Short mmCIF file of C-alpha atoms and ligand atoms in Angstrom, two decimals:
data_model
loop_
_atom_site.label_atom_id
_atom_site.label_comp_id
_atom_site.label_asym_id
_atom_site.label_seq_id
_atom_site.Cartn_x
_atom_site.Cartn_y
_atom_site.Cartn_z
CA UNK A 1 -22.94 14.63 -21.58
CA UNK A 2 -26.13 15.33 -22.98
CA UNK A 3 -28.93 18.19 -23.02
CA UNK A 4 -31.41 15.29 -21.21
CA UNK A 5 -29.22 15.07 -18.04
CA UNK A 6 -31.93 14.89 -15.59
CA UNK A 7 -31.63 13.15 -12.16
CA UNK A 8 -31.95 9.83 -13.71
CA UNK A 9 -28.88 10.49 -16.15
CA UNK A 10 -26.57 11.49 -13.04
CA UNK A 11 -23.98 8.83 -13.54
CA UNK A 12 -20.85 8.63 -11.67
CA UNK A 13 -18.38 10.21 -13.78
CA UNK A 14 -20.90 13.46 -13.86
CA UNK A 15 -21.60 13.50 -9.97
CA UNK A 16 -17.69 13.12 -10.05
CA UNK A 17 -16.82 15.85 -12.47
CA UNK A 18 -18.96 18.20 -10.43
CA UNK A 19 -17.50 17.12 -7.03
CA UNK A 20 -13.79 17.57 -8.11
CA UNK A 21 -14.46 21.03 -9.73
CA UNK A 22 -16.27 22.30 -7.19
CA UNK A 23 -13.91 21.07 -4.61
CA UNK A 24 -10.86 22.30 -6.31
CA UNK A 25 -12.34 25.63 -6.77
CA UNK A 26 -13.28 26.02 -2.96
CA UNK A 27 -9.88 25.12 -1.90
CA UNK A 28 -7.99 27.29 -4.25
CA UNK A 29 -10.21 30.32 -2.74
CA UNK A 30 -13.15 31.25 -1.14
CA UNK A 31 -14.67 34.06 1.40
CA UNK A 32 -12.65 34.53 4.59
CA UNK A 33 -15.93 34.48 6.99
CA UNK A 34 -15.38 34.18 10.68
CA UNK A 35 -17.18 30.97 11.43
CA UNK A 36 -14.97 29.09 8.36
CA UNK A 37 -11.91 29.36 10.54
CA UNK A 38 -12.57 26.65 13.08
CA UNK A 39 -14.76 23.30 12.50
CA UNK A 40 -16.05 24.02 16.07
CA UNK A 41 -19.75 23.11 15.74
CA UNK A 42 -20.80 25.47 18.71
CA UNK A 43 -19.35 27.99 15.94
CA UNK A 44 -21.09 26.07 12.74
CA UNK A 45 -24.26 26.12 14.57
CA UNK A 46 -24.48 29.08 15.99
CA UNK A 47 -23.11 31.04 12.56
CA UNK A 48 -25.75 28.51 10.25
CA UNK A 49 -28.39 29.44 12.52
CA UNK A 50 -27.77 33.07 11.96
CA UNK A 51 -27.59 32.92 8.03
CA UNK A 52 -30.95 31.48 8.08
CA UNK A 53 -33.08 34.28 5.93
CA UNK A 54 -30.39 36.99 6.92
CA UNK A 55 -27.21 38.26 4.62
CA UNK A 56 -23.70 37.03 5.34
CA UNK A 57 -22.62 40.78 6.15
CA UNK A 58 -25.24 41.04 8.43
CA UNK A 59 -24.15 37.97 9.96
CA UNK A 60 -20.50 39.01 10.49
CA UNK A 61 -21.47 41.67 12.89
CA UNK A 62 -23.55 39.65 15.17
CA UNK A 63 -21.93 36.43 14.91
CA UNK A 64 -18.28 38.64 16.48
CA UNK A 65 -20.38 40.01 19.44
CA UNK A 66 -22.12 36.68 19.98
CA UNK A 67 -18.94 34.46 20.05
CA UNK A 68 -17.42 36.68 22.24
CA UNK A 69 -20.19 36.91 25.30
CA UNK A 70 -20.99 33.41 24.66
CA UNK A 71 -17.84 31.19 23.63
CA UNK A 72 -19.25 27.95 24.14
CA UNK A 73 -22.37 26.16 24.59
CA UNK A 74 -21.89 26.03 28.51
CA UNK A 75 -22.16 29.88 28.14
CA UNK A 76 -25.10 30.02 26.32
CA UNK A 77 -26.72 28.03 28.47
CA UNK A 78 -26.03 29.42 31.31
CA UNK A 79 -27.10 32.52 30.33
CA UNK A 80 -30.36 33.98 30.78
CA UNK A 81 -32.71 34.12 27.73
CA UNK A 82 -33.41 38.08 28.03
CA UNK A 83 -29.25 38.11 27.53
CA UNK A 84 -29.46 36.47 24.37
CA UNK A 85 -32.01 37.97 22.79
CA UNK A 86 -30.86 41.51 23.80
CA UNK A 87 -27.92 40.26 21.89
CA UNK A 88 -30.05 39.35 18.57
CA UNK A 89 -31.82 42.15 18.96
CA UNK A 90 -31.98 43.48 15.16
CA UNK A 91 -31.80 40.75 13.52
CA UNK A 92 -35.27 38.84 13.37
CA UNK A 93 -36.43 35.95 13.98
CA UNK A 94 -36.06 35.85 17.03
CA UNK A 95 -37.76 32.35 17.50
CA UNK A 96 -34.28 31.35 16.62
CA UNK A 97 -32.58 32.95 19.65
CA UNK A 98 -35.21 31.11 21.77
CA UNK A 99 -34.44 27.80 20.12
CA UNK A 100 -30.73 28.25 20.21
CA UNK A 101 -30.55 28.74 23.95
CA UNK A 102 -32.84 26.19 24.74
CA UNK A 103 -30.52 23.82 22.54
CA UNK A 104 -27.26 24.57 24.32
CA UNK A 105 -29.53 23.67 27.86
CA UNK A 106 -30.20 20.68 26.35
CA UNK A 107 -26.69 19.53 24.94
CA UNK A 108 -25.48 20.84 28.70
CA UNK A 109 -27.86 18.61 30.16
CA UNK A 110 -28.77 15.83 28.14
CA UNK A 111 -24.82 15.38 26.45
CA UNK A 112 -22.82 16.99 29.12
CA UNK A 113 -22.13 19.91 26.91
CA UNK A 114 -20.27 18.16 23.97
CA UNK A 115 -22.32 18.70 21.00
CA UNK A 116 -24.54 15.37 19.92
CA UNK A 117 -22.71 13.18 17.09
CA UNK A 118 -25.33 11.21 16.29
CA UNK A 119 -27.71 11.99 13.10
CA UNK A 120 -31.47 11.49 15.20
CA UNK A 121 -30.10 13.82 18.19
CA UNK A 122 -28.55 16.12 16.15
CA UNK A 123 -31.96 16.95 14.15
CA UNK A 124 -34.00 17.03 17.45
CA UNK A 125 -32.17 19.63 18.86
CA UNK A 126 -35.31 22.62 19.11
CA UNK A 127 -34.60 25.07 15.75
CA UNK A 128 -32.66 22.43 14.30
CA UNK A 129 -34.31 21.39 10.85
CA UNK A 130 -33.02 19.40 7.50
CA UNK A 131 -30.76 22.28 6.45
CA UNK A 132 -29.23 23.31 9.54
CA UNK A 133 -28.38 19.25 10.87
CA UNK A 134 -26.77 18.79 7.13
CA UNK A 135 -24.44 22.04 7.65
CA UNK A 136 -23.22 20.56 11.13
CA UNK A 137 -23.18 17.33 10.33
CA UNK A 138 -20.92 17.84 7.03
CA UNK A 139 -18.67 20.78 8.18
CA UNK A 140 -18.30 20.10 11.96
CA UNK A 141 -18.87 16.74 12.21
CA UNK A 142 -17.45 15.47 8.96
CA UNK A 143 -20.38 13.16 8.07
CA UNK A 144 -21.82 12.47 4.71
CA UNK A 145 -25.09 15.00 4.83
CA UNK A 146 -26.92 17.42 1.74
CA UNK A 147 -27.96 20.18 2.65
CA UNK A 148 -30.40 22.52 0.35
CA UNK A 149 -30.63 26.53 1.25
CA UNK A 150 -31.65 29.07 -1.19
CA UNK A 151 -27.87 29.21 -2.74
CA UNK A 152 -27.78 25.57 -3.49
CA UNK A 153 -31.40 25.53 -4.79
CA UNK A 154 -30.23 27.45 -7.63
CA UNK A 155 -27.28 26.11 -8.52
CA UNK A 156 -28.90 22.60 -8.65
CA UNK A 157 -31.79 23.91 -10.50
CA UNK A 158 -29.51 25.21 -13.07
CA UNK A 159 -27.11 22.49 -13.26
CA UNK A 160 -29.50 20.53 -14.15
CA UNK A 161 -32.15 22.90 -15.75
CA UNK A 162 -34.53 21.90 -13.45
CA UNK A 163 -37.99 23.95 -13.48
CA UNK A 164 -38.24 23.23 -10.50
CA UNK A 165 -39.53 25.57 -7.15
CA UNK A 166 -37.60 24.96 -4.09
CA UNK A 167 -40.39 26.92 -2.44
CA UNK A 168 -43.24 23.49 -3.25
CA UNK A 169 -42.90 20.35 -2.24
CA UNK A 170 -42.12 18.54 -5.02
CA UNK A 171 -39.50 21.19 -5.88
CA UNK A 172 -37.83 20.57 -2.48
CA UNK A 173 -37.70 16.70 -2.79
CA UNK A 174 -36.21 16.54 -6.15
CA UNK A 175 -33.62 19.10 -4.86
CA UNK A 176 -32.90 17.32 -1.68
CA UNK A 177 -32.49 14.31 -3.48
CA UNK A 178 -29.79 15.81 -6.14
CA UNK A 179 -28.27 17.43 -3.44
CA UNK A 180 -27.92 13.82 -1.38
CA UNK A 181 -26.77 11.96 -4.35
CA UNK A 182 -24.05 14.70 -4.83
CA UNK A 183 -22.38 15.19 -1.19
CA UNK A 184 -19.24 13.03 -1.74
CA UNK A 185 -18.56 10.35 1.30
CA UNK A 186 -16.97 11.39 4.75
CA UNK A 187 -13.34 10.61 3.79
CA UNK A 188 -10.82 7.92 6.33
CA UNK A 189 -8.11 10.44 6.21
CA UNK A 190 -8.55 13.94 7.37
CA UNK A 191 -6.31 15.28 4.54
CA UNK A 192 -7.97 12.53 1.98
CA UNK A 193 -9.77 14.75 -1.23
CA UNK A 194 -13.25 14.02 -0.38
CA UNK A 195 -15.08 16.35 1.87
CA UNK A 196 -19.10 16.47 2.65
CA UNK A 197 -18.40 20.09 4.45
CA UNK A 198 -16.13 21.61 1.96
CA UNK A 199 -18.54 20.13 -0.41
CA UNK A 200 -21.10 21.73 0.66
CA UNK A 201 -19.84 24.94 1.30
CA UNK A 202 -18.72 24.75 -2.37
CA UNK A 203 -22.17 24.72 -3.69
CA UNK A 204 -22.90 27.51 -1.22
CA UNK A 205 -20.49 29.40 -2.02
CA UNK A 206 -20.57 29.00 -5.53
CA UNK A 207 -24.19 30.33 -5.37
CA UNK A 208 -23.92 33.52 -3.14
CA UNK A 209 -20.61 34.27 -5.40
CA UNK A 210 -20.59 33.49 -8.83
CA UNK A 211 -24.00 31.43 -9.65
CA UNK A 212 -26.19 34.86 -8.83
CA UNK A 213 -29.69 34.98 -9.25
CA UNK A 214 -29.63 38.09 -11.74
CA UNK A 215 -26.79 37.54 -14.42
CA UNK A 216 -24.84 34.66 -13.13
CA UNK A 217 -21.13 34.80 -14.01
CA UNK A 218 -21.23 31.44 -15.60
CA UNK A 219 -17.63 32.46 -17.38
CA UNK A 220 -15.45 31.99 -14.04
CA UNK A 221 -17.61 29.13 -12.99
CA UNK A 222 -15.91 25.71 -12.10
CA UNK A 223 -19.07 23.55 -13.31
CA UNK A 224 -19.79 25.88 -16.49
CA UNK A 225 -18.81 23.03 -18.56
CA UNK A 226 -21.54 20.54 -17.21
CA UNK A 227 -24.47 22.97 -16.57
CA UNK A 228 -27.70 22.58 -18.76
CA UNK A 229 -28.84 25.83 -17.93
CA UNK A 230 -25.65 27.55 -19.27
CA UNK A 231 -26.32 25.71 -22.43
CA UNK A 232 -29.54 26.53 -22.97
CA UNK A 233 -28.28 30.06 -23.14
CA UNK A 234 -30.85 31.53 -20.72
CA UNK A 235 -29.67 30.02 -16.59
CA UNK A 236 -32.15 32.71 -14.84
CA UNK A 237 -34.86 31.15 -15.79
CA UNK A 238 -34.20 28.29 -13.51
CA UNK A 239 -35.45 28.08 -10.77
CA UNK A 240 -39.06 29.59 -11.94
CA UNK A 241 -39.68 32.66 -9.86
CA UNK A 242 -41.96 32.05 -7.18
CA UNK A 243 -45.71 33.50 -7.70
CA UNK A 244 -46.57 36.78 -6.32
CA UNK A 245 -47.77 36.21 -2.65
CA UNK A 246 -50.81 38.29 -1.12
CA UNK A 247 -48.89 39.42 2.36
CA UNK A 248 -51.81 40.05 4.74
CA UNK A 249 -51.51 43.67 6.13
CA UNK A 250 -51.94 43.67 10.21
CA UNK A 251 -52.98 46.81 11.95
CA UNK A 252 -51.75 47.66 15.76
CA UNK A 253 -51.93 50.73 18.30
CA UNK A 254 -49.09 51.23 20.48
CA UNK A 255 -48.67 52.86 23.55
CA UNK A 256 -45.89 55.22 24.76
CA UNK A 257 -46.58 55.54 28.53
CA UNK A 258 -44.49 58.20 29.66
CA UNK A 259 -43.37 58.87 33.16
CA UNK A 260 -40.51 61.52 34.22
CA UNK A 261 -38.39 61.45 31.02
CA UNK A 262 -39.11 57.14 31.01
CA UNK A 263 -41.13 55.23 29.05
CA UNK A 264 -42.95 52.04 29.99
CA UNK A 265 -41.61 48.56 28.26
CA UNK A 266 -43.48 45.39 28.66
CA UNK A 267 -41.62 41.90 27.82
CA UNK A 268 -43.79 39.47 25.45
CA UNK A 269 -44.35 35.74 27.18
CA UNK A 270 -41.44 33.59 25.60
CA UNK A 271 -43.36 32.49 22.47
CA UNK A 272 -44.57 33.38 19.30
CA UNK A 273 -43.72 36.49 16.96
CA UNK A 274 -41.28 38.70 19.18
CA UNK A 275 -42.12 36.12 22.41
CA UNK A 276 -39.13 36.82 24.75
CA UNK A 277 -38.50 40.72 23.28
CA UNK A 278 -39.26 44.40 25.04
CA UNK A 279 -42.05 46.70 23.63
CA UNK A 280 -44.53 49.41 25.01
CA UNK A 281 -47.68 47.89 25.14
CA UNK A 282 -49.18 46.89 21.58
CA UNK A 283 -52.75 45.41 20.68
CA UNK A 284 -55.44 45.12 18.16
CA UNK A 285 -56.98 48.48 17.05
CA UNK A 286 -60.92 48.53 17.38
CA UNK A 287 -63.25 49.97 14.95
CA UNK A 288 -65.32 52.05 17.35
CA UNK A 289 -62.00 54.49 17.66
CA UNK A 290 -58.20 54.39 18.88
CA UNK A 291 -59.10 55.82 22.77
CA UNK A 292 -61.56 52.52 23.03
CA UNK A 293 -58.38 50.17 21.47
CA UNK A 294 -55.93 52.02 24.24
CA UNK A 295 -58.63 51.67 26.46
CA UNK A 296 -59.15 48.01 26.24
CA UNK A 297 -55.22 47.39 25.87
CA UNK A 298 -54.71 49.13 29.60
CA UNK A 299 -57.43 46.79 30.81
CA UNK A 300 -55.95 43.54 29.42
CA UNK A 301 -52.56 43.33 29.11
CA UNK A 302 -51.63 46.06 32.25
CA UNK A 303 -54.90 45.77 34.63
CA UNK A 304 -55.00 49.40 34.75
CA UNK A 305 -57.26 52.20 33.66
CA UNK A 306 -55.63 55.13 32.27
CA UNK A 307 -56.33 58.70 30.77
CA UNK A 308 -56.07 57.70 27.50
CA UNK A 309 -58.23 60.31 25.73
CA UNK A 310 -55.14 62.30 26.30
CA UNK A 311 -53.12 60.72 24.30
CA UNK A 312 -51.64 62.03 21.36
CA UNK A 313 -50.92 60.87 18.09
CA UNK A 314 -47.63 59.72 16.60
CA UNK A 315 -46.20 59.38 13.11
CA UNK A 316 -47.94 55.75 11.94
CA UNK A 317 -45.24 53.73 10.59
CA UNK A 318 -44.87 50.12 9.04
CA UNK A 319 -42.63 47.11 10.06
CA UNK A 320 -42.41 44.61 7.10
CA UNK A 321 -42.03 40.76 7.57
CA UNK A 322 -41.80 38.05 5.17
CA UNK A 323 -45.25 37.10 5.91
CA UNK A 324 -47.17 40.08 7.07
CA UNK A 325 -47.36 43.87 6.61
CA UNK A 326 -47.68 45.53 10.57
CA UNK A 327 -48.93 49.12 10.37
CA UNK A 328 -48.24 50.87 13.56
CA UNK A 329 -49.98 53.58 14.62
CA UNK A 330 -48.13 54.86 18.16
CA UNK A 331 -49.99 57.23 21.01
CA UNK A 332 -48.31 59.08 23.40
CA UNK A 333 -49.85 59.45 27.17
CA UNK A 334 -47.41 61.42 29.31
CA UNK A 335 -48.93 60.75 33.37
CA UNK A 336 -47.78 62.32 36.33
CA UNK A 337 -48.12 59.50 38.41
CA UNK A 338 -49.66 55.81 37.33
CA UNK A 339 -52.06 53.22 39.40
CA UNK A 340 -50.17 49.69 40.03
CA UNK A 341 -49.22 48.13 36.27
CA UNK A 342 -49.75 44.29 36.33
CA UNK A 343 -48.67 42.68 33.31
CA UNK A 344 -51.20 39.96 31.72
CA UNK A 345 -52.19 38.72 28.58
CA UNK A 346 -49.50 38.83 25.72
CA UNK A 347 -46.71 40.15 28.79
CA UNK A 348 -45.34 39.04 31.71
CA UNK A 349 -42.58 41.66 32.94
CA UNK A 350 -42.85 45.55 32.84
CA UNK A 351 -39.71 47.68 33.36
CA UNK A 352 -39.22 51.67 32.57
CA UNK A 353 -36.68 52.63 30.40
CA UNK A 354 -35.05 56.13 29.71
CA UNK A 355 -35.09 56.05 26.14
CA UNK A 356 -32.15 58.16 25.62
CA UNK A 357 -29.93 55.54 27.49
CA UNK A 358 -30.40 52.63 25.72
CA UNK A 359 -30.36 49.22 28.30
CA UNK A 360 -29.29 45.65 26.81
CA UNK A 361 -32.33 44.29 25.68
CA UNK A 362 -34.25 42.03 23.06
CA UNK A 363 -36.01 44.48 21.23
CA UNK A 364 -37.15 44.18 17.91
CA UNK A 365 -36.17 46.35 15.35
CA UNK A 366 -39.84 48.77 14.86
CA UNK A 367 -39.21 49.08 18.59
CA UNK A 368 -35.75 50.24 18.61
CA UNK A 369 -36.42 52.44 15.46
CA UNK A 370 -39.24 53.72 17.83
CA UNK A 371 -37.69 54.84 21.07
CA UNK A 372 -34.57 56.35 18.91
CA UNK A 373 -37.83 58.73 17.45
CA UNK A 374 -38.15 59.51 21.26
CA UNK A 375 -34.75 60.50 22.52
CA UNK A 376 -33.64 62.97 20.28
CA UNK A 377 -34.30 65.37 21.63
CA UNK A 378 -36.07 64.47 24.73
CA UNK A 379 -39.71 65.82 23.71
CA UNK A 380 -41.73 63.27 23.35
CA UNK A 381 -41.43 62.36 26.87
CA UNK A 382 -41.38 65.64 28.45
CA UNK A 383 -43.35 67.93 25.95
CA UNK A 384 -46.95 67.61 27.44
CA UNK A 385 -45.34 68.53 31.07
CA UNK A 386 -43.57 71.98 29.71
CA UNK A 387 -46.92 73.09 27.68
FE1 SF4 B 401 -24.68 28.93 -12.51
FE2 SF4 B 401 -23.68 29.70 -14.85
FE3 SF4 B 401 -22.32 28.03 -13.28
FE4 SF4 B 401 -24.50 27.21 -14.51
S1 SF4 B 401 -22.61 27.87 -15.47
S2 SF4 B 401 -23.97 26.83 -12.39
S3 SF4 B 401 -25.76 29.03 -14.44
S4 SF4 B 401 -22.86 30.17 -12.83
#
């Protein structure tokens, strides 16, 4: 082999020196994670929906608790949707939690609850994209299907010293189309040596365990032998790092609308950022003042006018996402007694909550990090009343 490998130059011994090592090196060893032990694809799914963006350790927690209330997709789907996100409540994107359930009501309804085999129905299940259909379609299903995710990105890039950025477009094709030429075929026999799914999970694996993106142990790697980058002496520089990103910074007000030791929660409508998920009520802030942002955020999402020049100040605090910055800056209205609440706008359900017993539900994490602020001890709630 040559230093001008490039995806042109991948002959067939090559693509087959890099299938058996990698496949021989999975087999002889790999991570013991709970949704390898079964081929299941309820359990593929739901565990490769999970990963998405979030770390394997994370995932172990959830994906436990998960299996157990919801063992199979007639579960899921017959649960209700605050159930499931109360569930995934921590761990973010939560527009996956509303896809997933709305996928196992489909597969209950449109495939009597045996998951779709077939390519086309398998990748227009809702949350389902390229990455996701390849993982179930190569480790459940046994079919010949790539799959790229950040792990495999890198390895490919550095196999083949690719400058390429999985994060463009061209970047993505080029990878997709390695990664597609690679997958060996579905074998006849179950037993027989070639494996898309333990393929696949190779490349994974070999990425999130040895193939790191800071100093890559390319001494106990199976493909060291074949892999430009290693030659080249310098393997992090591939991929090239992605260029700094301006994250837009997003102000809010919050309100904590306290009521005998309870605190008012209002339930976003089912989509968008948080749709589905329990919060007090959150809006814009307005640049005549905070009392005329609370002000206008009683009127339109509760219906209600309420003393909210009494409210008091809270620590601000931020909430980081990959794409935006949210600076929260909470109030605190304790009330005797309130008018009728009718949520509207960005709500559609309104409960109260004592926040030192914490109720099963989808909450995202600035709100649960919020309400623990509240509980301990039990001032925030109470202190206006006993001053
Ligand atoms: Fe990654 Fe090093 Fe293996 Fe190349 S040799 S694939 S850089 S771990």
């Amino acid at each position: 082999m040559t230093d001008t490998l490039s995806l042109s130059s991948l002959t067939p011994p090559v693509r087959d020196a890099i299938r058996g090592a990698l496949l021989s090196w999975f087999r002889a060893g790999h991570r013991d994670l709970p949704w390898r032990r079964s081929a299941d694809p309820y359990r593929v799914w739901v565990a490769e929906i999970m990963l998405q963006q979030t770390r394997t350790e994370t995932v172990r927690e959830y994906f436990d608790r998960f299996l157990a209330r919801f063992p199979d997709v007639a579960a899921l789907a017959a649960a209700p949707l605050d159930d499931v996100l109360a569930l995934w409540s921590g761990l973010g994107y939560y527009g996956r939690a509303r896809n997933l359930h709305a996928a196992a009501r489909e597969i209950v309804a449109r495939y009597g609850g045996r998951f779709p085999q077939d390519a086309e129905a398998v990748a227009a299940l809702p949350g389902v994209g390229p990455y996701t259909a390849g993982a179930i379609r190569s480790i459940a299903l046994r079919q010949r299907a790539a799959l790229v995710d950040g792990n495999v990105a890198r390895v490919l890039a550095r196999l083949f010293a690719l400058p390429l950025r999985p994060q463009e477009a061209d970047g993505r094709r080029a990878l997709w189309q390695l990664a597609e030429e690679l997958v060996p075929e579905a074998p006849e026999a179950a037993d027989a040596d070639n494996d898309p799914g333990d393929f696949n999970q190779a490349l994974m694996e070999l990425g999130a365990t040895v193939c790191l993106p800071q100093q890559p142990r390319c001494l106990l790697c199976p493909v060291s032998e074949v892999c430009l980058a290693r030659r080249q002496g310098d393997p992090e520089r591939y991929p090239p790092p992605r260029p700094p990103r301006q994250v837009p910074e997003v102000d809010r007000v919050t309100l904590l609308l306290c009521q005998g030791g309870q605190v008012l929660l209002l339930r976003r409508l089912p989509a968008g950022l948080w749709g589905g998920l329990w919060e007090p009520p959150t809006g814009e802030v307005d640049p005549r003042g905070p009392h005329q942002a609370l002000q206008r955020l009683c009127q339109e999402q509760l219906g209600a006018q309420l003393p909210v020049e009494r409210a008091q100040p809270l620590s601000p605090f931020v909430h980081l996402l990959t794409h935006r910055r949210m600076r929260f800056q909470p109030y605190r209205l304790e009330v005797a007694a309130v008018p009728p609440l009718h949520p509207q706008g960005e709500y559609d359900q309104l409960r109260w909550l004592d926040p030192s017993r914490p109720a099963a539900l989808g909450m995202s994490a600035w709100v649960s990090g919020l309400l623990g602020r509240l509980h301990t001890p039990r001032r925030v709630c109470d202190a206006e009343r006993t001053t």
